[in-house]
PDB file of C-alpha atoms in Angstrom:
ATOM      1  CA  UNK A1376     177.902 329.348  71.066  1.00 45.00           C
ATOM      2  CA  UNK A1377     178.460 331.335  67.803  1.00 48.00           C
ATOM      3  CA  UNK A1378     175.912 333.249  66.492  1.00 47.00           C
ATOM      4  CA  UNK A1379     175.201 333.068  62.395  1.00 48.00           C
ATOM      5  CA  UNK A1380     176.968 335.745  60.301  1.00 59.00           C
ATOM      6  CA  UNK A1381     174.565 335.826  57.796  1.00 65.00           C
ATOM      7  CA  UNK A1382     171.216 337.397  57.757  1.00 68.00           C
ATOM      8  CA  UNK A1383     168.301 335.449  56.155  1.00 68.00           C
ATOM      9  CA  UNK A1384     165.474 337.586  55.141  1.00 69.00           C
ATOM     10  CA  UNK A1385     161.364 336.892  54.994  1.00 70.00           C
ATOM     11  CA  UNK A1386     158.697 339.462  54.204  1.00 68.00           C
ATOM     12  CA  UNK A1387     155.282 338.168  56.299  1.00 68.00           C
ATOM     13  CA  UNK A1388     152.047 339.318  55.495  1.00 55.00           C
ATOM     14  CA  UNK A1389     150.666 337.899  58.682  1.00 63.00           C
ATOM     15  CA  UNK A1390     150.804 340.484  62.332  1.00 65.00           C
ATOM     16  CA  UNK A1391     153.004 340.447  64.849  1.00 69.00           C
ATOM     17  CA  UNK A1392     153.861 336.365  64.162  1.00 69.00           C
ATOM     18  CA  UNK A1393     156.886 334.365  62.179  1.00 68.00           C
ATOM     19  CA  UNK A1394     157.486 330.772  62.352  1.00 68.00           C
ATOM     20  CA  UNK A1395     160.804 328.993  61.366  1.00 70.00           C
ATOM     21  CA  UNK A1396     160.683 325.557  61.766  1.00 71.00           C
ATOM     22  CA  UNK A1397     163.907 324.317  60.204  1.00 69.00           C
ATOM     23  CA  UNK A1398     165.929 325.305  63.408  1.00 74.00           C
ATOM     24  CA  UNK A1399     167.496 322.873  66.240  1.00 81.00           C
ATOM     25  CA  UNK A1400     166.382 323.006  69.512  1.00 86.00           C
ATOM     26  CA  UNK A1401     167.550 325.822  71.333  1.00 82.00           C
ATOM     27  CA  UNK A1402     169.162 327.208  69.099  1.00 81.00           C
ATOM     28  CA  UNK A1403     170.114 330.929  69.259  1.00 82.00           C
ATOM     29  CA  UNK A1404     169.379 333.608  66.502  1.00 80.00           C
ATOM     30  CA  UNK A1405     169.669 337.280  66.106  1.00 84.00           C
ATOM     31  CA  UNK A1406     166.133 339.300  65.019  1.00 84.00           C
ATOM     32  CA  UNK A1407     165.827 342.511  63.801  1.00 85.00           C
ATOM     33  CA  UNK A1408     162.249 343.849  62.769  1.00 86.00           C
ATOM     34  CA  UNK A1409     160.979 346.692  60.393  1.00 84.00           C
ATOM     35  CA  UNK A1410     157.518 347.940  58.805  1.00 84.00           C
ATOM     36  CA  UNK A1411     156.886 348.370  55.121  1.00 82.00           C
ATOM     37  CA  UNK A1412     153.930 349.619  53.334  1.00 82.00           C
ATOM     38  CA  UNK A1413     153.072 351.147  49.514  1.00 82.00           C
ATOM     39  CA  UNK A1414     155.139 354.187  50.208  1.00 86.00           C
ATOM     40  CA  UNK A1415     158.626 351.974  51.186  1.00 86.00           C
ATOM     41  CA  UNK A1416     160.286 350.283  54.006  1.00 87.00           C
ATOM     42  CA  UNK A1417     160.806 352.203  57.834  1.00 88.00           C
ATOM     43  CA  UNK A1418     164.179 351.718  60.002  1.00 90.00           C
ATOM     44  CA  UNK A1419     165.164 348.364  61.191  1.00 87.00           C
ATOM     45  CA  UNK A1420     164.458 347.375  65.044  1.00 88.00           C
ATOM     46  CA  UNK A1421     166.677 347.004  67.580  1.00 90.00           C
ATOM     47  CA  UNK A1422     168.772 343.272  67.268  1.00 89.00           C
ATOM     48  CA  UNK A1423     167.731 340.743  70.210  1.00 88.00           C
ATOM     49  CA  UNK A1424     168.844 337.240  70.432  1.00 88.00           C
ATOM     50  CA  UNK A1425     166.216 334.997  70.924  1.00 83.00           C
ATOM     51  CA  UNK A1426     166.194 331.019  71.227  1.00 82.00           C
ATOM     52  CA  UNK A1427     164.054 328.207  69.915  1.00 83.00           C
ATOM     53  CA  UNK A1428     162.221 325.997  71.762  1.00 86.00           C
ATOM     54  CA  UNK A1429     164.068 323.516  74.242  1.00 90.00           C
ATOM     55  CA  UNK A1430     163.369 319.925  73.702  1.00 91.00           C
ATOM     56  CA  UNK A1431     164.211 316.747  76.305  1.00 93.00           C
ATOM     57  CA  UNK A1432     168.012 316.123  77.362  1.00 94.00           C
ATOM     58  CA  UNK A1433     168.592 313.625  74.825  1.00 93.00           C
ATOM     59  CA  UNK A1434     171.532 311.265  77.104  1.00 94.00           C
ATOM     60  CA  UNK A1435     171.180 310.632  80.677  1.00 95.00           C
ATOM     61  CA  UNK A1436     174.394 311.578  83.041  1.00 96.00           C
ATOM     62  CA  UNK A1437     176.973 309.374  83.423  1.00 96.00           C
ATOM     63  CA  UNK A1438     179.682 307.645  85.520  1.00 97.00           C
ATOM     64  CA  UNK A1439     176.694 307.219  88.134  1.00 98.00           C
ATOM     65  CA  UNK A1440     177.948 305.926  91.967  1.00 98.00           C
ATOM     66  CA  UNK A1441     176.274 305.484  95.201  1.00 98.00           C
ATOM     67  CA  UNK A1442     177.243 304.726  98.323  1.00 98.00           C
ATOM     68  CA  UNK A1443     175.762 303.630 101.483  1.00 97.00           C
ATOM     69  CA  UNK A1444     175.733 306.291 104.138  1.00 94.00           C
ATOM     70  CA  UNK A1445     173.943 304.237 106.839  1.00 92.00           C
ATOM     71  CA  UNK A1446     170.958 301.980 107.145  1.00 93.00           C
ATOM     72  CA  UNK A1447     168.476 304.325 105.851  1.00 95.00           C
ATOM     73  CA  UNK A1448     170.657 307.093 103.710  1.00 97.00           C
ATOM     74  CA  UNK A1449     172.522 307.012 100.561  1.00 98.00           C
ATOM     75  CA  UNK A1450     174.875 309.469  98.787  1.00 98.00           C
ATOM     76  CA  UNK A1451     174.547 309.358  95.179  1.00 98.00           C
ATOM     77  CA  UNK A1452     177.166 311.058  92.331  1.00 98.00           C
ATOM     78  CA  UNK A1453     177.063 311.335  88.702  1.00 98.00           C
ATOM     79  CA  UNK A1454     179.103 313.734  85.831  1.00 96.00           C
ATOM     80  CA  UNK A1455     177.107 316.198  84.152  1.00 93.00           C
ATOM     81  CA  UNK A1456     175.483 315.837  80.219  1.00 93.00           C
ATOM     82  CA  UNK A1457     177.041 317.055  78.006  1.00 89.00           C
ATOM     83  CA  UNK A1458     176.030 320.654  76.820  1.00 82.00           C
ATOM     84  CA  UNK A1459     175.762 319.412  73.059  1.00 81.00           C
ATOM     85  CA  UNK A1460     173.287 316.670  74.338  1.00 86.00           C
ATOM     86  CA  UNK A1461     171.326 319.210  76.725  1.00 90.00           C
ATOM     87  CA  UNK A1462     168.883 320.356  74.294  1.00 90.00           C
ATOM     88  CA  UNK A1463     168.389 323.632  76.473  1.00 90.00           C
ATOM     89  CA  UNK A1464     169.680 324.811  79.946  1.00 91.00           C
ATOM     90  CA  UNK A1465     170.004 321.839  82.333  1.00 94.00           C
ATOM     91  CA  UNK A1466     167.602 322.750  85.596  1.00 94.00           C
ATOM     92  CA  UNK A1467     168.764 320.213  87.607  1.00 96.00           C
ATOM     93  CA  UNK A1468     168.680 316.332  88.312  1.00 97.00           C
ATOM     94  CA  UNK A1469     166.327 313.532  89.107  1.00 98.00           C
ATOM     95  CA  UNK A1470     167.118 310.252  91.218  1.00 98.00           C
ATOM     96  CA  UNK A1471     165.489 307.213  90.765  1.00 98.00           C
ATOM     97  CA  UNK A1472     165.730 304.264  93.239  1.00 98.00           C
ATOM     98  CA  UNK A1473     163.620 301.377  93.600  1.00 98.00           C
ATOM     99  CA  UNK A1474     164.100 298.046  95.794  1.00 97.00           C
ATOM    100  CA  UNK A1475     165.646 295.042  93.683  1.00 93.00           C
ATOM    101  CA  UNK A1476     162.592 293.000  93.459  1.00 92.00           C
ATOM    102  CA  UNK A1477     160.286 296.174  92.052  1.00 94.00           C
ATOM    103  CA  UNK A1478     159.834 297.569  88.748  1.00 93.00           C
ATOM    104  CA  UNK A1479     161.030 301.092  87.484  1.00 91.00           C
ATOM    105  CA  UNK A1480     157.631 302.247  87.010  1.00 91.00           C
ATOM    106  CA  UNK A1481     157.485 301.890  91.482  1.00 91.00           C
ATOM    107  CA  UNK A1482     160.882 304.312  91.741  1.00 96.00           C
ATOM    108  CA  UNK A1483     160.869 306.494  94.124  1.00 97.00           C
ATOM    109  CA  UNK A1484     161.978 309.939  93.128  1.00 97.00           C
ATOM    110  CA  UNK A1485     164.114 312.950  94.102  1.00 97.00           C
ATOM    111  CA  UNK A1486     165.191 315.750  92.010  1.00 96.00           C
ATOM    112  CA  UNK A1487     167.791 318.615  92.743  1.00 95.00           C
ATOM    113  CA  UNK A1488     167.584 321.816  91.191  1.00 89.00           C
ATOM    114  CA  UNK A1489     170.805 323.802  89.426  1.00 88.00           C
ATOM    115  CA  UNK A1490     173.652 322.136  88.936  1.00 88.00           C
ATOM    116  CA  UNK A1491     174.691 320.074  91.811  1.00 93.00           C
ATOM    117  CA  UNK A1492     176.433 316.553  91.148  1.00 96.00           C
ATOM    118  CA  UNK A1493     175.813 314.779  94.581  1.00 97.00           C
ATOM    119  CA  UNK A1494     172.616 314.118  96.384  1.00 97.00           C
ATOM    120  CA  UNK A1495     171.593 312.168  99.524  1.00 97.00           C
ATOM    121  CA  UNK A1496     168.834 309.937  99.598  1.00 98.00           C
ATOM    122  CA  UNK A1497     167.264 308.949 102.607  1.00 97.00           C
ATOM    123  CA  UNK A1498     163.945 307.237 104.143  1.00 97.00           C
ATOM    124  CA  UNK A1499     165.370 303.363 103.070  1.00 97.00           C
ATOM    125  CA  UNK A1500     165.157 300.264 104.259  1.00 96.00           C
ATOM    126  CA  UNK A1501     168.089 298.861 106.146  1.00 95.00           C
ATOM    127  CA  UNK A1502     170.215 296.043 104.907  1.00 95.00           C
ATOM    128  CA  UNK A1503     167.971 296.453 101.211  1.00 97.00           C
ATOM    129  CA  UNK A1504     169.438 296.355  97.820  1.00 98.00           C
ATOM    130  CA  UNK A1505     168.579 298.957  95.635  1.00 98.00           C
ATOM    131  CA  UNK A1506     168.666 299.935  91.783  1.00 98.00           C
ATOM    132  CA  UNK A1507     169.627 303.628  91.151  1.00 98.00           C
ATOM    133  CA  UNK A1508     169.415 305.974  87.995  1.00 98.00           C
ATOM    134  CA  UNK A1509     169.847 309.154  87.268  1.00 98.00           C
ATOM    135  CA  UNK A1510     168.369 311.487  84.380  1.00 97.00           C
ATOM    136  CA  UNK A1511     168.921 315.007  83.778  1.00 96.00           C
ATOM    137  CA  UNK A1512     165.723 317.508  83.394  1.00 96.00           C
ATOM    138  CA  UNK A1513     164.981 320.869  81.953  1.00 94.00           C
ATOM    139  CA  UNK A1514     162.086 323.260  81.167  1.00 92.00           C
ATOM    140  CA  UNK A1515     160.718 320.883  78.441  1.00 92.00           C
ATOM    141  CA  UNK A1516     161.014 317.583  80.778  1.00 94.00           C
ATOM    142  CA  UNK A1517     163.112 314.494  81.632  1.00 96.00           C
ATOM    143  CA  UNK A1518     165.736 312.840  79.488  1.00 95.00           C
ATOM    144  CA  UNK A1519     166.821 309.078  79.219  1.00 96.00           C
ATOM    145  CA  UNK A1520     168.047 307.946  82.435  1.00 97.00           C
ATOM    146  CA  UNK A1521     171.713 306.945  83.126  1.00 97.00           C
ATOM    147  CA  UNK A1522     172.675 302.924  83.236  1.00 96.00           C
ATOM    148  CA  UNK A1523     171.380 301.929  86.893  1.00 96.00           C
ATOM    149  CA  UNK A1524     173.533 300.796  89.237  1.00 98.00           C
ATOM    150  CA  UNK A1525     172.884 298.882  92.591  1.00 98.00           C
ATOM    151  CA  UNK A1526     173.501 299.644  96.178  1.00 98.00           C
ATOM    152  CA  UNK A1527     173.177 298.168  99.187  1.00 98.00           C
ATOM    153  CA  UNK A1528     172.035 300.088 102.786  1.00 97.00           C
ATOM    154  CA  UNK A1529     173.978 299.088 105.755  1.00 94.00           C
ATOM    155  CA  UNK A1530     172.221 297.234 108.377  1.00 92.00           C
ATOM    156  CA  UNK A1531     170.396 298.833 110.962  1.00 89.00           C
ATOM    157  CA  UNK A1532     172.190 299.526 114.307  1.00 84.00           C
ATOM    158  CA  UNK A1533     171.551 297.691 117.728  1.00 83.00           C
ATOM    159  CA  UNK A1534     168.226 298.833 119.076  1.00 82.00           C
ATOM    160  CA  UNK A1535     169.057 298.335 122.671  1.00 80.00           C
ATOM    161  CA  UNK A1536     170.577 301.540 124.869  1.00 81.00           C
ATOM    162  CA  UNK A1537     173.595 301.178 126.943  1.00 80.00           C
ATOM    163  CA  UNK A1538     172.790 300.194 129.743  1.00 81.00           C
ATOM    164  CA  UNK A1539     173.356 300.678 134.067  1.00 83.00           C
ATOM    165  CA  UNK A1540     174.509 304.376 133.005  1.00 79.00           C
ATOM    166  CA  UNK A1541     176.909 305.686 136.003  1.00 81.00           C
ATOM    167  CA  UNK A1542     179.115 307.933 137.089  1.00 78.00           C
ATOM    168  CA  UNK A1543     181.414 309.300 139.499  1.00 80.00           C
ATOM    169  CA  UNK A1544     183.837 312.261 140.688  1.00 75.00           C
ATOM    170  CA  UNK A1545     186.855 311.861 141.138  1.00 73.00           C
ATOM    171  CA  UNK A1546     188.483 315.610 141.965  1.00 70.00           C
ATOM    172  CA  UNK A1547     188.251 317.579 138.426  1.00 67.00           C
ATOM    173  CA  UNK A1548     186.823 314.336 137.168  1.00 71.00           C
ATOM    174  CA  UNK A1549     183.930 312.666 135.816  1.00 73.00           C
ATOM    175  CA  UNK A1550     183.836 309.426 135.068  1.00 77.00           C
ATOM    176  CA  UNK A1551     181.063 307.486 133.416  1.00 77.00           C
ATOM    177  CA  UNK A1552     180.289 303.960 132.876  1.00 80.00           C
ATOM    178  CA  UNK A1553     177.697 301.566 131.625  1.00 79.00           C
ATOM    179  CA  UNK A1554     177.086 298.162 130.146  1.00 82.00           C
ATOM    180  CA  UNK A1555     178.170 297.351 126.577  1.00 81.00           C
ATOM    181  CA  UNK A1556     175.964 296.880 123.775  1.00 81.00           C
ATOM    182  CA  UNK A1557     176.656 293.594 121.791  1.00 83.00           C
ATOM    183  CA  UNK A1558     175.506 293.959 118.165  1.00 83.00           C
ATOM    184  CA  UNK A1559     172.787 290.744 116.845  1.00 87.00           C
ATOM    185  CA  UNK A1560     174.114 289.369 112.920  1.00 88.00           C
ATOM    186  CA  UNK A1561     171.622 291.356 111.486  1.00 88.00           C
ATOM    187  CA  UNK A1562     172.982 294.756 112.922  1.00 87.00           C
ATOM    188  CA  UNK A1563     175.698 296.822 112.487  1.00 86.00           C
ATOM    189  CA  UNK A1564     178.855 296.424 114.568  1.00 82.00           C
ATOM    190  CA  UNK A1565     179.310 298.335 118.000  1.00 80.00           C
ATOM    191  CA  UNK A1566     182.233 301.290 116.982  1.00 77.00           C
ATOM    192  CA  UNK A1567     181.900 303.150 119.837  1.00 77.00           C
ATOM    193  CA  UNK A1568     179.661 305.326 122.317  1.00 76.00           C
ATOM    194  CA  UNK A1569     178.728 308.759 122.368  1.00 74.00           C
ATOM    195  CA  UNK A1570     178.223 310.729 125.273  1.00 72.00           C
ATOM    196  CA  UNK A1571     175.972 313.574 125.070  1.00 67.00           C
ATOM    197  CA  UNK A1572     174.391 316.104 127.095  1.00 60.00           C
ATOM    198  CA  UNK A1573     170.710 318.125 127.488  1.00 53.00           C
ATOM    199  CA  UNK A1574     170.821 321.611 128.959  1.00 50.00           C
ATOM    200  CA  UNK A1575     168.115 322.193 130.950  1.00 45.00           C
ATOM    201  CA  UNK A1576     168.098 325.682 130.675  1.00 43.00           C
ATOM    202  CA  UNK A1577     167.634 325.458 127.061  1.00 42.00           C
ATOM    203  CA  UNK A1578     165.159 322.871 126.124  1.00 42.00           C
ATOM    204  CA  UNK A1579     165.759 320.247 123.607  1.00 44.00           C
ATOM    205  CA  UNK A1580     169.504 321.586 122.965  1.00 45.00           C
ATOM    206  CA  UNK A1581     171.342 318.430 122.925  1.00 48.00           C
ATOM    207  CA  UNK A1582     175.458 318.529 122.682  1.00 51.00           C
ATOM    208  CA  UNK A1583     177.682 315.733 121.906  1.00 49.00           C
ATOM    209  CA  UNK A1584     180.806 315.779 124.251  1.00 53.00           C
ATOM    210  CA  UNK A1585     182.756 312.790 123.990  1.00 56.00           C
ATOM    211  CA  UNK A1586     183.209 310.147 121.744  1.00 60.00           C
ATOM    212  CA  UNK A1587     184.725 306.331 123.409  1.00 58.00           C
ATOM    213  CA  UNK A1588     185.659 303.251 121.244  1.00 61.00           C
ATOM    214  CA  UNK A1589     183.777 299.887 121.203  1.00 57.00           C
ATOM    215  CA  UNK A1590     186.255 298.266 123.925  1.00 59.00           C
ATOM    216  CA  UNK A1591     185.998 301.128 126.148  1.00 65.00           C
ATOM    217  CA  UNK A1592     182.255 301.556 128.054  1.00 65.00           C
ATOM    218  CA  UNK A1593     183.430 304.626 129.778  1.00 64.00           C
ATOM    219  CA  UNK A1594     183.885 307.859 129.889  1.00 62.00           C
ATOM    220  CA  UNK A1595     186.489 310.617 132.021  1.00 60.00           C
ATOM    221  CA  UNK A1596     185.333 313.822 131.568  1.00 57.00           C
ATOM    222  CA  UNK A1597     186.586 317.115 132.469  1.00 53.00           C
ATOM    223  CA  UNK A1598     184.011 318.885 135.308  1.00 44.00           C
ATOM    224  CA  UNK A1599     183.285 322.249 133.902  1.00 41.00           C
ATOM    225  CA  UNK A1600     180.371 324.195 135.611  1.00 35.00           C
ATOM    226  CA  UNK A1601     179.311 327.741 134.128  1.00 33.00           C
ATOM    227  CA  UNK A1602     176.997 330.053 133.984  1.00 30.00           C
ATOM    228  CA  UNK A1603     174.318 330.303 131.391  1.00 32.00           C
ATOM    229  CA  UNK A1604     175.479 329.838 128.021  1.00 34.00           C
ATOM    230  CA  UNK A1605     178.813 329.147 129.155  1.00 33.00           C
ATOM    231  CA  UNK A1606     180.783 326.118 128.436  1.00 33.00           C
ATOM    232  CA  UNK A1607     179.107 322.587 128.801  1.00 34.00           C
ATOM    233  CA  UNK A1608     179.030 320.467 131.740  1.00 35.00           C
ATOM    234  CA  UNK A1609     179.866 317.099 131.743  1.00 36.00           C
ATOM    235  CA  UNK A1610     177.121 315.776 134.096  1.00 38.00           C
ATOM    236  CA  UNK A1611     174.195 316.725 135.736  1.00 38.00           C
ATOM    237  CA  UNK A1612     174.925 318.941 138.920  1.00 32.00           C
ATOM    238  CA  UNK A1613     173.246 318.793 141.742  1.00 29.00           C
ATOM    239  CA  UNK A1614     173.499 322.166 144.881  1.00 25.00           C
ATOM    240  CA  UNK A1615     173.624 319.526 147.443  1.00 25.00           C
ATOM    241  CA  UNK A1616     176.529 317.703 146.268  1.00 27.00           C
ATOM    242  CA  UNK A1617     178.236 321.229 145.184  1.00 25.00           C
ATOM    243  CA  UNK A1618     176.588 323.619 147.895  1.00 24.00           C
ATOM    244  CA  UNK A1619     178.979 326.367 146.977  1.00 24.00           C
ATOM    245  CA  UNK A1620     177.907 326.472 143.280  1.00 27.00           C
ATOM    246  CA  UNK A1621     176.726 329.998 142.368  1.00 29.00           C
ATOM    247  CA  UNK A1622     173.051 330.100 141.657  1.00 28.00           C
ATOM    248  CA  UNK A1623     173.022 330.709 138.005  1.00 32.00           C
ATOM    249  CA  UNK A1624     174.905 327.541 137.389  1.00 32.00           C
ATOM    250  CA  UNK A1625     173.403 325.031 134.196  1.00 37.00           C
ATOM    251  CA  UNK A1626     172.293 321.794 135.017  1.00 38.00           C
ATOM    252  CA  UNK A1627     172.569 318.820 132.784  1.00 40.00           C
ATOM    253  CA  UNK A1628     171.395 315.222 132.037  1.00 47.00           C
ATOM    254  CA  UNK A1629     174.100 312.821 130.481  1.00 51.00           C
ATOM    255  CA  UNK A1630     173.141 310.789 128.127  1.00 54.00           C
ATOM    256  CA  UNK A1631     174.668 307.195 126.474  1.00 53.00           C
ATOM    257  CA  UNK A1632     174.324 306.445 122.871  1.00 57.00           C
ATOM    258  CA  UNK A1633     175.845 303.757 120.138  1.00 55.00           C
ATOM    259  CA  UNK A1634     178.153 304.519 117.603  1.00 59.00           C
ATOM    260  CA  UNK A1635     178.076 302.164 114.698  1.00 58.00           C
ATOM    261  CA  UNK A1636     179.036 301.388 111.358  1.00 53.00           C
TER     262      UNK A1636
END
């Protein structure tokens, strides 16, 4: 932003304080400062630039979109204000969502800080539509939100587990199987299963490794046995059934769950 090229000057009577009241919000300004008295003027200050006060965003964002990530999250964008229309430095953004039966003044809220253009909201209801706005803030408060749009989370997903988990070896081989899970109309479809394993060794470290489709309740996995922090096993091992396993071998517990939309 240009700074003016003229110099506009006041003599105050008043200490240490000058007021100018005819500016725009944050509006910059170069100041330059010097002492008089009976006897003449002394030497001009140093120049600073200083600022007036910031004021409220005065448009919200716009081309606002959201998007169902599941049956609980959504991703919302927008496109930055303006910097004519930011009335100061832009500290970040505020999402507003409320269920389509509410009232604005029930919105939930989340705000971001710098300048970020996406944010995830989560903690919804499944299969709920909702209305969505977003307004841009800064160090003197919130401006007018954006037009609200509406989305729509995705239904929840089955709540039953695969079932009869089971596997087998067969040389190099794992293979597991299990009953499929068949979705209810209020859930979202089947898309797959994941398999998934939970090292012993290491407590609470869960690893995904494999991935089926909906038509396929099984799983061939490659055995790998290692020692600790080595590569992942498919299954859990067992001494007796592989007696010559050295003793610093992991041991872990398979686990079965859905993949859905």
């Amino acid at each position: 932003m240009a700074l003016a090229t003229f110099w506009h000057s006041e003599r105050k009577a008043s200490r240490h304080v000058y007021y100018n009241e005819s500016l725009m919000p944050y509006t910059p300004f170069e100041v330059k400062i010097k002492a008089f008295n009976r006897r003449g003027e002394g030497p001009f200050s140093q120049t600073v630039v200083v600022h007036s006060a910031e004021e409220e965003p005065t448009v919200g964002p716009s081309s606002i979109n959201a998007t169902a990530l599941s049956a609980f999250e959504i991703q919302v964008s927008w496109e930055c204000v303006h910097l004519l229309n930011t009335n100061g430095i832009i500290r970040g953004y505020e999402i507003r969502y409320w269920r389509q039966h509410e009232i604005e003044a029930a919105a939930d809220r989340v705000r971001t800080s710098g300048l970020e253009l996406t944010a995830r909201v989560s903690g919804l209801r499944p299969s709920t539509r909702y209305h969505v706005a977003v307004l841009a803030y800064n160090s003197a408060g919130t401006g007018p939100p954006s037009p609200r749009i509406f989305v729509t989370t995705r239904k929840p997903p089955p709540n039953r587990p695969p079932g009869n988990v089971s596997w087998k070896t067969e040389g190099s081989v794992v293979v597991m199987r299990w009953d499929p899970v068949v979705a209810m109309h209020n859930e979202s479809a089947v898309l797959g299963y994941k398999v998934s394993d939970l090292n012993t060794f290491h407590v609470g470290v869960q690893r995904e490794i494999a991935v089926t489709s909906r038509n396929t309740p099984e799983a061939a996995l490659g055995l790998s046995i290692a020692q600790k922090n080595g590569p992942v096993s498919s299954v859990r091992l067992y001494r007796a059934v592989y007696a010559s396993v050295d003793s610093t071998c992991d041991f872990f517990h398979p686990r079965v769950s859905l993949c859905t939309l």
